[in-house]
mmCIF file with all atom_site columns, C-alpha atoms in Angstrom:
data_model
loop_
_atom_site.group_PDB
_atom_site.id
_atom_site.type_symbol
_atom_site.label_atom_id
_atom_site.label_alt_id
_atom_site.label_comp_id
_atom_site.label_asym_id
_atom_site.label_entity_id
_atom_site.label_seq_id
_atom_site.pdbx_PDB_ins_code
_atom_site.Cartn_x
_atom_site.Cartn_y
_atom_site.Cartn_z
_atom_site.occupancy
_atom_site.B_iso_or_equiv
_atom_site.pdbx_formal_charge
_atom_site.auth_seq_id
_atom_site.auth_comp_id
_atom_site.auth_asym_id
_atom_site.auth_atom_id
_atom_site.pdbx_PDB_model_num
ATOM 1   C CA . GLN D 1 1   ? 0.058   0.174  -0.399  1.00 0.00 ? 800 GLN D CA 1
ATOM 2   C CA . GLN D 1 2   ? 1.088   3.611  -0.878  1.00 0.00 ? 801 GLN D CA 1
ATOM 3   C CA . GLN D 1 3   ? 2.267   5.268  2.339   1.00 0.00 ? 802 GLN D CA 1
ATOM 4   C CA . VAL D 1 4   ? 3.610   8.661  3.715   1.00 0.00 ? 803 VAL D CA 1
ATOM 5   C CA . LYS D 1 5   ? 4.697   8.808  7.035   1.00 0.00 ? 804 LYS D CA 1
ATOM 6   C CA . GLN D 1 6   ? 4.635   12.029 8.681   1.00 0.00 ? 805 GLN D CA 1
ATOM 7   C CA . SER D 1 7   ? 6.182   13.397 12.005  1.00 0.00 ? 806 SER D CA 1
ATOM 8   C CA . PRO D 1 8   ? 5.928   14.317 14.750  1.00 0.00 ? 807 PRO D CA 1
ATOM 9   C CA . GLN D 1 9   ? 2.502   13.889 15.870  1.00 0.00 ? 808 GLN D CA 1
ATOM 10  C CA . SER D 1 10  ? 2.786   17.084 17.482  1.00 0.00 ? 809 SER D CA 1
ATOM 11  C CA . LEU D 1 11  ? 5.131   20.001 18.238  1.00 0.00 ? 810 LEU D CA 1
ATOM 12  C CA . ILE D 1 12  ? 5.030   23.110 20.100  1.00 0.00 ? 811 ILE D CA 1
ATOM 13  C CA . VAL D 1 13  ? 7.428   26.225 18.780  1.00 0.00 ? 812 VAL D CA 1
ATOM 14  C CA . GLN D 1 14  ? 7.843   29.490 20.520  1.00 0.00 ? 813 GLN D CA 1
ATOM 15  C CA . LYS D 1 15  ? 7.207   32.269 18.214  1.00 0.00 ? 814 LYS D CA 1
ATOM 16  C CA . GLY D 1 16  ? 9.985   33.592 16.251  1.00 0.00 ? 815 GLY D CA 1
ATOM 17  C CA . GLY D 1 17  ? 11.372  29.916 16.265  1.00 0.00 ? 816 GLY D CA 1
ATOM 18  C CA . ILE D 1 18  ? 11.667  27.658 13.370  1.00 0.00 ? 817 ILE D CA 1
ATOM 19  C CA . SER D 1 19  ? 8.973   24.442 13.136  1.00 0.00 ? 818 SER D CA 1
ATOM 20  C CA . ILE D 1 20  ? 10.262  21.739 10.776  1.00 0.00 ? 819 ILE D CA 1
ATOM 21  C CA . ILE D 1 21  ? 7.722   18.604 10.003  1.00 0.00 ? 820 ILE D CA 1
ATOM 22  C CA . ASN D 1 22  ? 9.138   15.547 8.089   1.00 0.00 ? 821 ASN D CA 1
ATOM 23  C CA . CYS D 1 23  ? 7.452   12.985 5.579   1.00 0.00 ? 822 CYS D CA 1
ATOM 24  C CA . ALA D 1 24  ? 8.890   10.044 3.882   1.00 0.00 ? 823 ALA D CA 1
ATOM 25  C CA . TYR D 1 25  ? 7.610   7.984  1.166   1.00 0.00 ? 824 TYR D CA 1
ATOM 26  C CA . GLU D 1 26  ? 7.553   4.651  -0.220  1.00 0.00 ? 825 GLU D CA 1
ATOM 27  C CA . ASN D 1 27  ? 6.607   5.182  -3.868  1.00 0.00 ? 826 ASN D CA 1
ATOM 28  C CA . THR D 1 28  ? 8.773   6.391  -6.443  1.00 0.00 ? 827 THR D CA 1
ATOM 29  C CA . ALA D 1 29  ? 6.435   6.976  -8.582  1.00 0.00 ? 828 ALA D CA 1
ATOM 30  C CA . PHE D 1 30  ? 4.906   9.639  -6.671  1.00 0.00 ? 829 PHE D CA 1
ATOM 31  C CA . ASP D 1 31  ? 5.780   12.926 -8.687  1.00 0.00 ? 830 ASP D CA 1
ATOM 32  C CA . TYR D 1 32  ? 3.706   15.834 -6.630  1.00 0.00 ? 831 TYR D CA 1
ATOM 33  C CA . PHE D 1 33  ? 4.300   16.388 -3.022  1.00 0.00 ? 832 PHE D CA 1
ATOM 34  C CA . PRO D 1 34  ? 2.217   19.256 -1.534  1.00 0.00 ? 833 PRO D CA 1
ATOM 35  C CA . TRP D 1 35  ? 1.957   20.669 1.892   1.00 0.00 ? 834 TRP D CA 1
ATOM 36  C CA . TYR D 1 36  ? -1.656  21.630 3.455   1.00 0.00 ? 835 TYR D CA 1
ATOM 37  C CA . GLN D 1 37  ? -2.654  23.695 6.401   1.00 0.00 ? 836 GLN D CA 1
ATOM 38  C CA . GLN D 1 38  ? -5.741  23.049 8.216   1.00 0.00 ? 837 GLN D CA 1
ATOM 39  C CA . PHE D 1 39  ? -7.512  24.883 10.957  1.00 0.00 ? 838 PHE D CA 1
ATOM 40  C CA . PRO D 1 40  ? -10.491 23.421 12.979  1.00 0.00 ? 839 PRO D CA 1
ATOM 41  C CA . GLY D 1 41  ? -13.567 23.495 11.388  1.00 0.00 ? 840 GLY D CA 1
ATOM 42  C CA . LYS D 1 42  ? -12.137 23.962 7.921   1.00 0.00 ? 841 LYS D CA 1
ATOM 43  C CA . GLY D 1 43  ? -10.837 22.392 4.817   1.00 0.00 ? 842 GLY D CA 1
ATOM 44  C CA . PRO D 1 44  ? -7.165  21.593 4.298   1.00 0.00 ? 843 PRO D CA 1
ATOM 45  C CA . ALA D 1 45  ? -5.657  24.759 2.532   1.00 0.00 ? 844 ALA D CA 1
ATOM 46  C CA . LEU D 1 46  ? -2.852  24.008 -0.234  1.00 0.00 ? 845 LEU D CA 1
ATOM 47  C CA . LEU D 1 47  ? -0.016  26.000 1.737   1.00 0.00 ? 846 LEU D CA 1
ATOM 48  C CA . ILE D 1 48  ? 3.017   25.084 -0.734  1.00 0.00 ? 847 ILE D CA 1
ATOM 49  C CA . ALA D 1 49  ? 3.979   22.250 -3.194  1.00 0.00 ? 848 ALA D CA 1
ATOM 50  C CA . ILE D 1 50  ? 6.978   20.774 -4.805  1.00 0.00 ? 849 ILE D CA 1
ATOM 51  C CA . ARG D 1 51  ? 8.060   18.182 -7.604  1.00 0.00 ? 850 ARG D CA 1
ATOM 52  C CA . PRO D 1 52  ? 11.186  15.975 -7.534  1.00 0.00 ? 851 PRO D CA 1
ATOM 53  C CA . ASP D 1 53  ? 13.067  17.750 -10.078 1.00 0.00 ? 852 ASP D CA 1
ATOM 54  C CA . VAL D 1 54  ? 14.073  20.332 -7.095  1.00 0.00 ? 853 VAL D CA 1
ATOM 55  C CA . SER D 1 55  ? 15.404  19.848 -4.018  1.00 0.00 ? 854 SER D CA 1
ATOM 56  C CA . GLU D 1 56  ? 14.009  23.303 -2.505  1.00 0.00 ? 855 GLU D CA 1
ATOM 57  C CA . LYS D 1 57  ? 11.450  25.555 -2.674  1.00 0.00 ? 856 LYS D CA 1
ATOM 58  C CA . LYS D 1 58  ? 10.348  28.585 -0.631  1.00 0.00 ? 857 LYS D CA 1
ATOM 59  C CA . GLU D 1 59  ? 7.368   30.402 -0.691  1.00 0.00 ? 858 GLU D CA 1
ATOM 60  C CA . GLY D 1 60  ? 7.503   33.423 1.764   1.00 0.00 ? 859 GLY D CA 1
ATOM 61  C CA . ARG D 1 61  ? 8.162   31.952 5.517   1.00 0.00 ? 860 ARG D CA 1
ATOM 62  C CA . PHE D 1 62  ? 7.533   28.401 3.995   1.00 0.00 ? 861 PHE D CA 1
ATOM 63  C CA . THR D 1 63  ? 10.302  26.103 2.633   1.00 0.00 ? 862 THR D CA 1
ATOM 64  C CA . ILE D 1 64  ? 10.024  22.855 1.429   1.00 0.00 ? 863 ILE D CA 1
ATOM 65  C CA . SER D 1 65  ? 13.337  20.629 1.496   1.00 0.00 ? 864 SER D CA 1
ATOM 66  C CA . PHE D 1 66  ? 13.250  17.462 -0.918  1.00 0.00 ? 865 PHE D CA 1
ATOM 67  C CA . ASN D 1 67  ? 15.476  14.440 -0.620  1.00 0.00 ? 866 ASN D CA 1
ATOM 68  C CA . LYS D 1 68  ? 14.828  12.304 -3.698  1.00 0.00 ? 867 LYS D CA 1
ATOM 69  C CA . SER D 1 69  ? 17.286  9.735  -2.769  1.00 0.00 ? 868 SER D CA 1
ATOM 70  C CA . ALA D 1 70  ? 16.176  9.540  0.774   1.00 0.00 ? 869 ALA D CA 1
ATOM 71  C CA . LYS D 1 71  ? 12.653  9.664  -0.134  1.00 0.00 ? 870 LYS D CA 1
ATOM 72  C CA . GLN D 1 72  ? 12.031  12.313 2.183   1.00 0.00 ? 871 GLN D CA 1
ATOM 73  C CA . PHE D 1 73  ? 10.576  16.019 2.660   1.00 0.00 ? 872 PHE D CA 1
ATOM 74  C CA . SER D 1 74  ? 9.982   18.428 4.734   1.00 0.00 ? 873 SER D CA 1
ATOM 75  C CA . LEU D 1 75  ? 8.385   21.469 5.786   1.00 0.00 ? 874 LEU D CA 1
ATOM 76  C CA . HIS D 1 76  ? 9.921   24.232 7.157   1.00 0.00 ? 875 HIS D CA 1
ATOM 77  C CA . ILE D 1 77  ? 8.324   27.350 8.872   1.00 0.00 ? 876 ILE D CA 1
ATOM 78  C CA . MET D 1 78  ? 10.402  30.520 9.550   1.00 0.00 ? 877 MET D CA 1
ATOM 79  C CA . ASP D 1 79  ? 9.370   32.870 12.153  1.00 0.00 ? 878 ASP D CA 1
ATOM 80  C CA . SER D 1 80  ? 6.789   31.035 13.534  1.00 0.00 ? 879 SER D CA 1
ATOM 81  C CA . GLN D 1 81  ? 3.663   33.141 14.595  1.00 0.00 ? 880 GLN D CA 1
ATOM 82  C CA . PRO D 1 82  ? 0.765   31.974 16.807  1.00 0.00 ? 881 PRO D CA 1
ATOM 83  C CA . GLY D 1 83  ? -1.535  32.340 13.623  1.00 0.00 ? 882 GLY D CA 1
ATOM 84  C CA . ASP D 1 84  ? 0.258   29.410 12.464  1.00 0.00 ? 883 ASP D CA 1
ATOM 85  C CA . SER D 1 85  ? -0.979  27.182 14.953  1.00 0.00 ? 884 SER D CA 1
ATOM 86  C CA . ALA D 1 86  ? -3.036  24.210 12.961  1.00 0.00 ? 885 ALA D CA 1
ATOM 87  C CA . THR D 1 87  ? -2.685  21.012 11.510  1.00 0.00 ? 886 THR D CA 1
ATOM 88  C CA . TYR D 1 88  ? -0.095  20.499 8.726   1.00 0.00 ? 887 TYR D CA 1
ATOM 89  C CA . PHE D 1 89  ? -0.605  17.406 6.452   1.00 0.00 ? 888 PHE D CA 1
ATOM 90  C CA . CYS D 1 90  ? 1.879   16.408 3.765   1.00 0.00 ? 889 CYS D CA 1
ATOM 91  C CA . ALA D 1 91  ? 0.921   14.488 0.622   1.00 0.00 ? 890 ALA D CA 1
ATOM 92  C CA . ALA D 1 92  ? 2.378   12.841 -2.068  1.00 0.00 ? 891 ALA D CA 1
ATOM 93  C CA . SER D 1 93  ? 0.286   12.113 -5.546  1.00 0.00 ? 892 SER D CA 1
ATOM 94  C CA . GLU D 1 94  ? 1.295   9.790  -8.766  1.00 0.00 ? 893 GLU D CA 1
ATOM 95  C CA . TRP D 1 95  ? -0.141  10.431 -12.325 1.00 0.00 ? 894 TRP D CA 1
ATOM 96  C CA . ALA D 1 96  ? -1.382  7.373  -13.278 1.00 0.00 ? 895 ALA D CA 1
ATOM 97  C CA . GLU D 1 97  ? -1.323  6.937  -17.355 1.00 0.00 ? 896 GLU D CA 1
ATOM 98  C CA . GLU D 1 98  ? -4.097  4.329  -17.146 1.00 0.00 ? 897 GLU D CA 1
ATOM 99  C CA . THR D 1 99  ? -6.531  6.517  -15.976 1.00 0.00 ? 898 THR D CA 1
ATOM 100 C CA . SER D 1 100 ? -5.173  9.883  -16.658 1.00 0.00 ? 899 SER D CA 1
ATOM 101 C CA . GLY D 1 101 ? -5.686  10.739 -13.175 1.00 0.00 ? 900 GLY D CA 1
ATOM 102 C CA . SER D 1 102 ? -3.947  11.264 -9.958  1.00 0.00 ? 901 SER D CA 1
ATOM 103 C CA . ARG D 1 103 ? -4.987  10.367 -5.986  1.00 0.00 ? 902 ARG D CA 1
ATOM 104 C CA . LEU D 1 104 ? -3.736  12.301 -3.250  1.00 0.00 ? 903 LEU D CA 1
ATOM 105 C CA . THR D 1 105 ? -1.812  10.099 -0.449  1.00 0.00 ? 904 THR D CA 1
ATOM 106 C CA . PHE D 1 106 ? -1.969  11.964 3.055   1.00 0.00 ? 905 PHE D CA 1
ATOM 107 C CA . GLY D 1 107 ? 0.752   11.990 5.981   1.00 0.00 ? 906 GLY D CA 1
ATOM 108 C CA . GLU D 1 108 ? -1.170  11.523 9.218   1.00 0.00 ? 907 GLU D CA 1
ATOM 109 C CA . GLY D 1 109 ? -1.184  15.283 10.301  1.00 0.00 ? 908 GLY D CA 1
ATOM 110 C CA . THR D 1 110 ? 1.066   17.092 12.705  1.00 0.00 ? 909 THR D CA 1
ATOM 111 C CA . GLN D 1 111 ? -0.727  19.373 15.327  1.00 0.00 ? 910 GLN D CA 1
ATOM 112 C CA . LEU D 1 112 ? 1.651   22.799 15.691  1.00 0.00 ? 911 LEU D CA 1
ATOM 113 C CA . THR D 1 113 ? 1.031   24.854 18.334  1.00 0.00 ? 912 THR D CA 1
ATOM 114 C CA . VAL D 1 114 ? 3.356   28.173 18.191  1.00 0.00 ? 913 VAL D CA 1
ATOM 115 C CA . ASN D 1 115 ? 3.197   29.905 21.979  1.00 0.00 ? 914 ASN D CA 1
ATOM 116 C CA . PRO D 1 116 ? 3.214   33.623 22.356  1.00 0.00 ? 915 PRO D CA 1
ATOM 117 C CA . LYS G 2 1   ? -12.619 33.664 -7.681  1.00 0.00 ? 580 LYS G CA 1
ATOM 118 C CA . ALA G 2 2   ? -15.050 31.634 -5.268  1.00 0.00 ? 581 ALA G CA 1
ATOM 119 C CA . GLY G 2 3   ? -13.874 28.695 -3.970  1.00 0.00 ? 582 GLY G CA 1
ATOM 120 C CA . VAL G 2 4   ? -14.967 25.342 -3.682  1.00 0.00 ? 583 VAL G CA 1
ATOM 121 C CA . THR G 2 5   ? -18.527 24.823 -2.040  1.00 0.00 ? 584 THR G CA 1
ATOM 122 C CA . GLN G 2 6   ? -19.975 22.188 -0.172  1.00 0.00 ? 585 GLN G CA 1
ATOM 123 C CA . THR G 2 7   ? -23.549 21.360 0.877   1.00 0.00 ? 586 THR G CA 1
ATOM 124 C CA . PRO G 2 8   ? -24.722 20.735 3.382   1.00 0.00 ? 587 PRO G CA 1
ATOM 125 C CA . ARG G 2 9   ? -22.145 21.681 5.946   1.00 0.00 ? 588 ARG G CA 1
ATOM 126 C CA . TYR G 2 10  ? -23.506 19.534 8.930   1.00 0.00 ? 589 TYR G CA 1
ATOM 127 C CA . LEU G 2 11  ? -25.844 16.415 8.244   1.00 0.00 ? 590 LEU G CA 1
ATOM 128 C CA . ILE G 2 12  ? -27.234 13.976 11.064  1.00 0.00 ? 591 ILE G CA 1
ATOM 129 C CA . LYS G 2 13  ? -28.456 10.537 9.903   1.00 0.00 ? 592 LYS G CA 1
ATOM 130 C CA . THR G 2 14  ? -29.638 7.338  11.398  1.00 0.00 ? 593 THR G CA 1
ATOM 131 C CA . ARG G 2 15  ? -27.861 4.085  10.633  1.00 0.00 ? 594 ARG G CA 1
ATOM 132 C CA . GLY G 2 16  ? -29.325 2.339  7.711   1.00 0.00 ? 595 GLY G CA 1
ATOM 133 C CA . GLN G 2 17  ? -29.878 5.814  5.644   1.00 0.00 ? 596 GLN G CA 1
ATOM 134 C CA . GLN G 2 18  ? -28.746 7.073  2.857   1.00 0.00 ? 597 GLN G CA 1
ATOM 135 C CA . VAL G 2 19  ? -27.363 10.587 2.044   1.00 0.00 ? 598 VAL G CA 1
ATOM 136 C CA . THR G 2 20  ? -26.120 12.959 -0.564  1.00 0.00 ? 599 THR G CA 1
ATOM 137 C CA . LEU G 2 21  ? -23.616 15.483 -0.389  1.00 0.00 ? 600 LEU G CA 1
ATOM 138 C CA . SER G 2 22  ? -23.011 18.509 -3.132  1.00 0.00 ? 601 SER G CA 1
ATOM 139 C CA . CYS G 2 23  ? -19.871 19.889 -4.164  1.00 0.00 ? 602 CYS G CA 1
ATOM 140 C CA . SER G 2 24  ? -19.207 22.803 -6.406  1.00 0.00 ? 603 SER G CA 1
ATOM 141 C CA . PRO G 2 25  ? -15.861 23.415 -7.870  1.00 0.00 ? 604 PRO G CA 1
ATOM 142 C CA . ILE G 2 26  ? -13.846 26.278 -8.514  1.00 0.00 ? 605 ILE G CA 1
ATOM 143 C CA . SER G 2 27  ? -15.008 27.851 -12.068 1.00 0.00 ? 606 SER G CA 1
ATOM 144 C CA . GLY G 2 28  ? -13.071 26.110 -14.599 1.00 0.00 ? 607 GLY G CA 1
ATOM 145 C CA . HIS G 2 29  ? -11.875 23.574 -12.901 1.00 0.00 ? 608 HIS G CA 1
ATOM 146 C CA . ARG G 2 30  ? -12.899 19.636 -14.222 1.00 0.00 ? 609 ARG G CA 1
ATOM 147 C CA . SER G 2 31  ? -11.272 17.277 -11.781 1.00 0.00 ? 610 SER G CA 1
ATOM 148 C CA . VAL G 2 32  ? -13.171 16.672 -8.667  1.00 0.00 ? 611 VAL G CA 1
ATOM 149 C CA . SER G 2 33  ? -11.760 14.371 -5.738  1.00 0.00 ? 612 SER G CA 1
ATOM 150 C CA . TRP G 2 34  ? -13.815 13.480 -2.708  1.00 0.00 ? 613 TRP G CA 1
ATOM 151 C CA . TYR G 2 35  ? -12.030 12.221 0.522   1.00 0.00 ? 614 TYR G CA 1
ATOM 152 C CA . GLN G 2 36  ? -13.385 11.314 3.924   1.00 0.00 ? 615 GLN G CA 1
ATOM 153 C CA . GLN G 2 37  ? -11.509 12.600 7.583   1.00 0.00 ? 616 GLN G CA 1
ATOM 154 C CA . THR G 2 38  ? -11.754 10.765 10.299  1.00 0.00 ? 617 THR G CA 1
ATOM 155 C CA . PRO G 2 39  ? -9.390  10.910 13.762  1.00 0.00 ? 618 PRO G CA 1
ATOM 156 C CA . GLY G 2 40  ? -8.462  7.607  13.666  1.00 0.00 ? 619 GLY G CA 1
ATOM 157 C CA . GLN G 2 41  ? -8.048  6.796  9.826   1.00 0.00 ? 620 GLN G CA 1
ATOM 158 C CA . GLY G 2 42  ? -7.160  10.393 8.558   1.00 0.00 ? 621 GLY G CA 1
ATOM 159 C CA . LEU G 2 43  ? -7.761  11.734 5.122   1.00 0.00 ? 622 LEU G CA 1
ATOM 160 C CA . GLN G 2 44  ? -8.291  9.004  2.751   1.00 0.00 ? 623 GLN G CA 1
ATOM 161 C CA . PHE G 2 45  ? -9.173  8.610  -0.796  1.00 0.00 ? 624 PHE G CA 1
ATOM 162 C CA . LEU G 2 46  ? -12.754 7.862  -1.952  1.00 0.00 ? 625 LEU G CA 1
ATOM 163 C CA . PHE G 2 47  ? -12.898 9.014  -6.018  1.00 0.00 ? 626 PHE G CA 1
ATOM 164 C CA . GLU G 2 48  ? -12.306 11.303 -8.624  1.00 0.00 ? 627 GLU G CA 1
ATOM 165 C CA . TYR G 2 49  ? -14.205 12.367 -11.445 1.00 0.00 ? 628 TYR G CA 1
ATOM 166 C CA . PHE G 2 50  ? -13.002 14.232 -14.492 1.00 0.00 ? 629 PHE G CA 1
ATOM 167 C CA . SER G 2 51  ? -15.518 15.312 -17.393 1.00 0.00 ? 630 SER G CA 1
ATOM 168 C CA . GLU G 2 52  ? -17.998 13.409 -15.612 1.00 0.00 ? 631 GLU G CA 1
ATOM 169 C CA . THR G 2 53  ? -16.194 9.993  -15.628 1.00 0.00 ? 632 THR G CA 1
ATOM 170 C CA . GLN G 2 54  ? -15.051 8.166  -12.792 1.00 0.00 ? 633 GLN G CA 1
ATOM 171 C CA . ARG G 2 55  ? -11.173 7.706  -13.103 1.00 0.00 ? 634 ARG G CA 1
ATOM 172 C CA . ASN G 2 56  ? -10.164 6.909  -9.767  1.00 0.00 ? 635 ASN G CA 1
ATOM 173 C CA . LYS G 2 57  ? -11.178 5.387  -6.904  1.00 0.00 ? 636 LYS G CA 1
ATOM 174 C CA . GLY G 2 58  ? -10.032 4.354  -3.501  1.00 0.00 ? 637 GLY G CA 1
ATOM 175 C CA . ASN G 2 59  ? -10.395 1.667  -1.052  1.00 0.00 ? 638 ASN G CA 1
ATOM 176 C CA . PHE G 2 60  ? -14.166 1.927  0.242   1.00 0.00 ? 639 PHE G CA 1
ATOM 177 C CA . PRO G 2 61  ? -17.162 -0.371 -0.094  1.00 0.00 ? 640 PRO G CA 1
ATOM 178 C CA . GLY G 2 62  ? -19.477 -0.247 -2.995  1.00 0.00 ? 641 GLY G CA 1
ATOM 179 C CA . ARG G 2 63  ? -21.618 2.113  -0.694  1.00 0.00 ? 642 ARG G CA 1
ATOM 180 C CA . PHE G 2 64  ? -19.994 5.065  -1.428  1.00 0.00 ? 643 PHE G CA 1
ATOM 181 C CA . SER G 2 65  ? -20.546 6.297  -4.984  1.00 0.00 ? 644 SER G CA 1
ATOM 182 C CA . GLY G 2 66  ? -20.564 9.408  -6.870  1.00 0.00 ? 645 GLY G CA 1
ATOM 183 C CA . ARG G 2 67  ? -21.154 11.255 -9.770  1.00 0.00 ? 646 ARG G CA 1
ATOM 184 C CA . GLN G 2 68  ? -19.717 14.452 -12.030 1.00 0.00 ? 647 GLN G CA 1
ATOM 185 C CA . PHE G 2 69  ? -22.348 16.574 -13.937 1.00 0.00 ? 648 PHE G CA 1
ATOM 186 C CA . SER G 2 70  ? -21.780 18.443 -17.156 1.00 0.00 ? 649 SER G CA 1
ATOM 187 C CA . ASN G 2 71  ? -21.070 21.405 -14.994 1.00 0.00 ? 650 ASN G CA 1
ATOM 188 C CA . SER G 2 72  ? -18.450 19.960 -13.202 1.00 0.00 ? 651 SER G CA 1
ATOM 189 C CA . ARG G 2 73  ? -20.226 19.938 -10.002 1.00 0.00 ? 652 ARG G CA 1
ATOM 190 C CA . SER G 2 74  ? -20.341 16.611 -8.012  1.00 0.00 ? 653 SER G CA 1
ATOM 191 C CA . GLU G 2 75  ? -22.469 14.748 -5.790  1.00 0.00 ? 654 GLU G CA 1
ATOM 192 C CA . MET G 2 76  ? -21.222 11.696 -3.354  1.00 0.00 ? 655 MET G CA 1
ATOM 193 C CA . ASN G 2 77  ? -23.710 9.043  -2.315  1.00 0.00 ? 656 ASN G CA 1
ATOM 194 C CA . VAL G 2 78  ? -23.508 6.983  0.777   1.00 0.00 ? 657 VAL G CA 1
ATOM 195 C CA . SER G 2 79  ? -26.078 4.179  1.388   1.00 0.00 ? 658 SER G CA 1
ATOM 196 C CA . THR G 2 80  ? -26.955 2.150  4.278   1.00 0.00 ? 659 THR G CA 1
ATOM 197 C CA . LEU G 2 81  ? -24.982 4.344  6.450   1.00 0.00 ? 660 LEU G CA 1
ATOM 198 C CA . GLU G 2 82  ? -23.249 2.676  9.232   1.00 0.00 ? 661 GLU G CA 1
ATOM 199 C CA . LEU G 2 83  ? -21.904 4.252  12.652  1.00 0.00 ? 662 LEU G CA 1
ATOM 200 C CA . GLY G 2 84  ? -18.593 4.281  11.305  1.00 0.00 ? 663 GLY G CA 1
ATOM 201 C CA . ASP G 2 85  ? -19.278 6.662  8.568   1.00 0.00 ? 664 ASP G CA 1
ATOM 202 C CA . SER G 2 86  ? -19.135 9.467  10.613  1.00 0.00 ? 665 SER G CA 1
ATOM 203 C CA . ALA G 2 87  ? -16.703 11.734 9.090   1.00 0.00 ? 666 ALA G CA 1
ATOM 204 C CA . LEU G 2 88  ? -15.537 14.843 7.695   1.00 0.00 ? 667 LEU G CA 1
ATOM 205 C CA . TYR G 2 89  ? -16.161 14.640 3.810   1.00 0.00 ? 668 TYR G CA 1
ATOM 206 C CA . LEU G 2 90  ? -13.914 17.117 1.894   1.00 0.00 ? 669 LEU G CA 1
ATOM 207 C CA . CYS G 2 91  ? -14.507 17.812 -1.800  1.00 0.00 ? 670 CYS G CA 1
ATOM 208 C CA . ALA G 2 92  ? -11.258 19.142 -3.696  1.00 0.00 ? 671 ALA G CA 1
ATOM 209 C CA . SER G 2 93  ? -11.236 20.616 -7.280  1.00 0.00 ? 672 SER G CA 1
ATOM 210 C CA . SER G 2 94  ? -8.260  21.202 -9.436  1.00 0.00 ? 673 SER G CA 1
ATOM 211 C CA . LEU G 2 95  ? -7.771  21.747 -13.151 1.00 0.00 ? 674 LEU G CA 1
ATOM 212 C CA . ALA G 2 96  ? -6.911  18.494 -14.424 1.00 0.00 ? 675 ALA G CA 1
ATOM 213 C CA . GLY G 2 97  ? -5.760  16.648 -11.278 1.00 0.00 ? 676 GLY G CA 1
ATOM 214 C CA . GLY G 2 98  ? -3.005  16.611 -8.995  1.00 0.00 ? 677 GLY G CA 1
ATOM 215 C CA . GLU G 2 99  ? -2.844  19.471 -6.873  1.00 0.00 ? 678 GLU G CA 1
ATOM 216 C CA . GLY G 2 100 ? -6.774  19.990 -4.802  1.00 0.00 ? 679 GLY G CA 1
ATOM 217 C CA . TYR G 2 101 ? -8.337  22.605 -3.411  1.00 0.00 ? 680 TYR G CA 1
ATOM 218 C CA . PHE G 2 102 ? -10.495 21.594 -0.644  1.00 0.00 ? 681 PHE G CA 1
ATOM 219 C CA . GLY G 2 103 ? -14.259 22.793 0.268   1.00 0.00 ? 682 GLY G CA 1
ATOM 220 C CA . PRO G 2 104 ? -14.763 23.252 3.884   1.00 0.00 ? 683 PRO G CA 1
ATOM 221 C CA . GLY G 2 105 ? -16.431 19.615 4.015   1.00 0.00 ? 684 GLY G CA 1
ATOM 222 C CA . THR G 2 106 ? -19.578 18.274 5.333   1.00 0.00 ? 685 THR G CA 1
ATOM 223 C CA . ARG G 2 107 ? -19.564 16.841 8.963   1.00 0.00 ? 686 ARG G CA 1
ATOM 224 C CA . LEU G 2 108 ? -21.795 13.919 8.667   1.00 0.00 ? 687 LEU G CA 1
ATOM 225 C CA . THR G 2 109 ? -23.001 12.186 12.068  1.00 0.00 ? 688 THR G CA 1
ATOM 226 C CA . VAL G 2 110 ? -24.545 8.917  12.009  1.00 0.00 ? 689 VAL G CA 1
ATOM 227 C CA . THR G 2 111 ? -26.591 7.984  14.721  1.00 0.00 ? 690 THR G CA 1
#
């Protein structure tokens, strides 16, 4: 079964600190790796995404680092703010030629708390 | 540009009943996917529709079904509801598949 393993399950960071969430995958056919942010009572919101042909992507305070050989990718949140407190999900998808479609496989989620 | 909308937002049903959930994708998006979110199982893929055709299906029983209309709006149906079907059902749209822009979800409670 295709799986994406995410850690840690929960994370507490002080305001201004760096939050780091890690994910590992098994299926080498995965070709798209997005991160989602979810607040209580809301649907997941696409935060940032990367494809395996690059090793890093930065958007504002959010950076994805990607290690293809290790089959791992991580989300770094710089200068973490209390408003960043949410659940973060990594995901991966594979474009299936036989169906011309894709599906997202999600990690288990990380509950991030940023203390003021 | 309006986001993904889902109706209803909350639903309470009794075991054995059936339910229909609706999703309107972002304008111009032709791919609609459905996911089930529970505390125990996390986010799990149900199925994906593109141009009114189901082109991907997750590992859920046949009680879960869906369809997509010519305007890309989608519905999912769950028949013979079980207590374990209580979950947040999320719809995601994209232009052609891949990235997903999620709606707020429908919270289904089965009693």
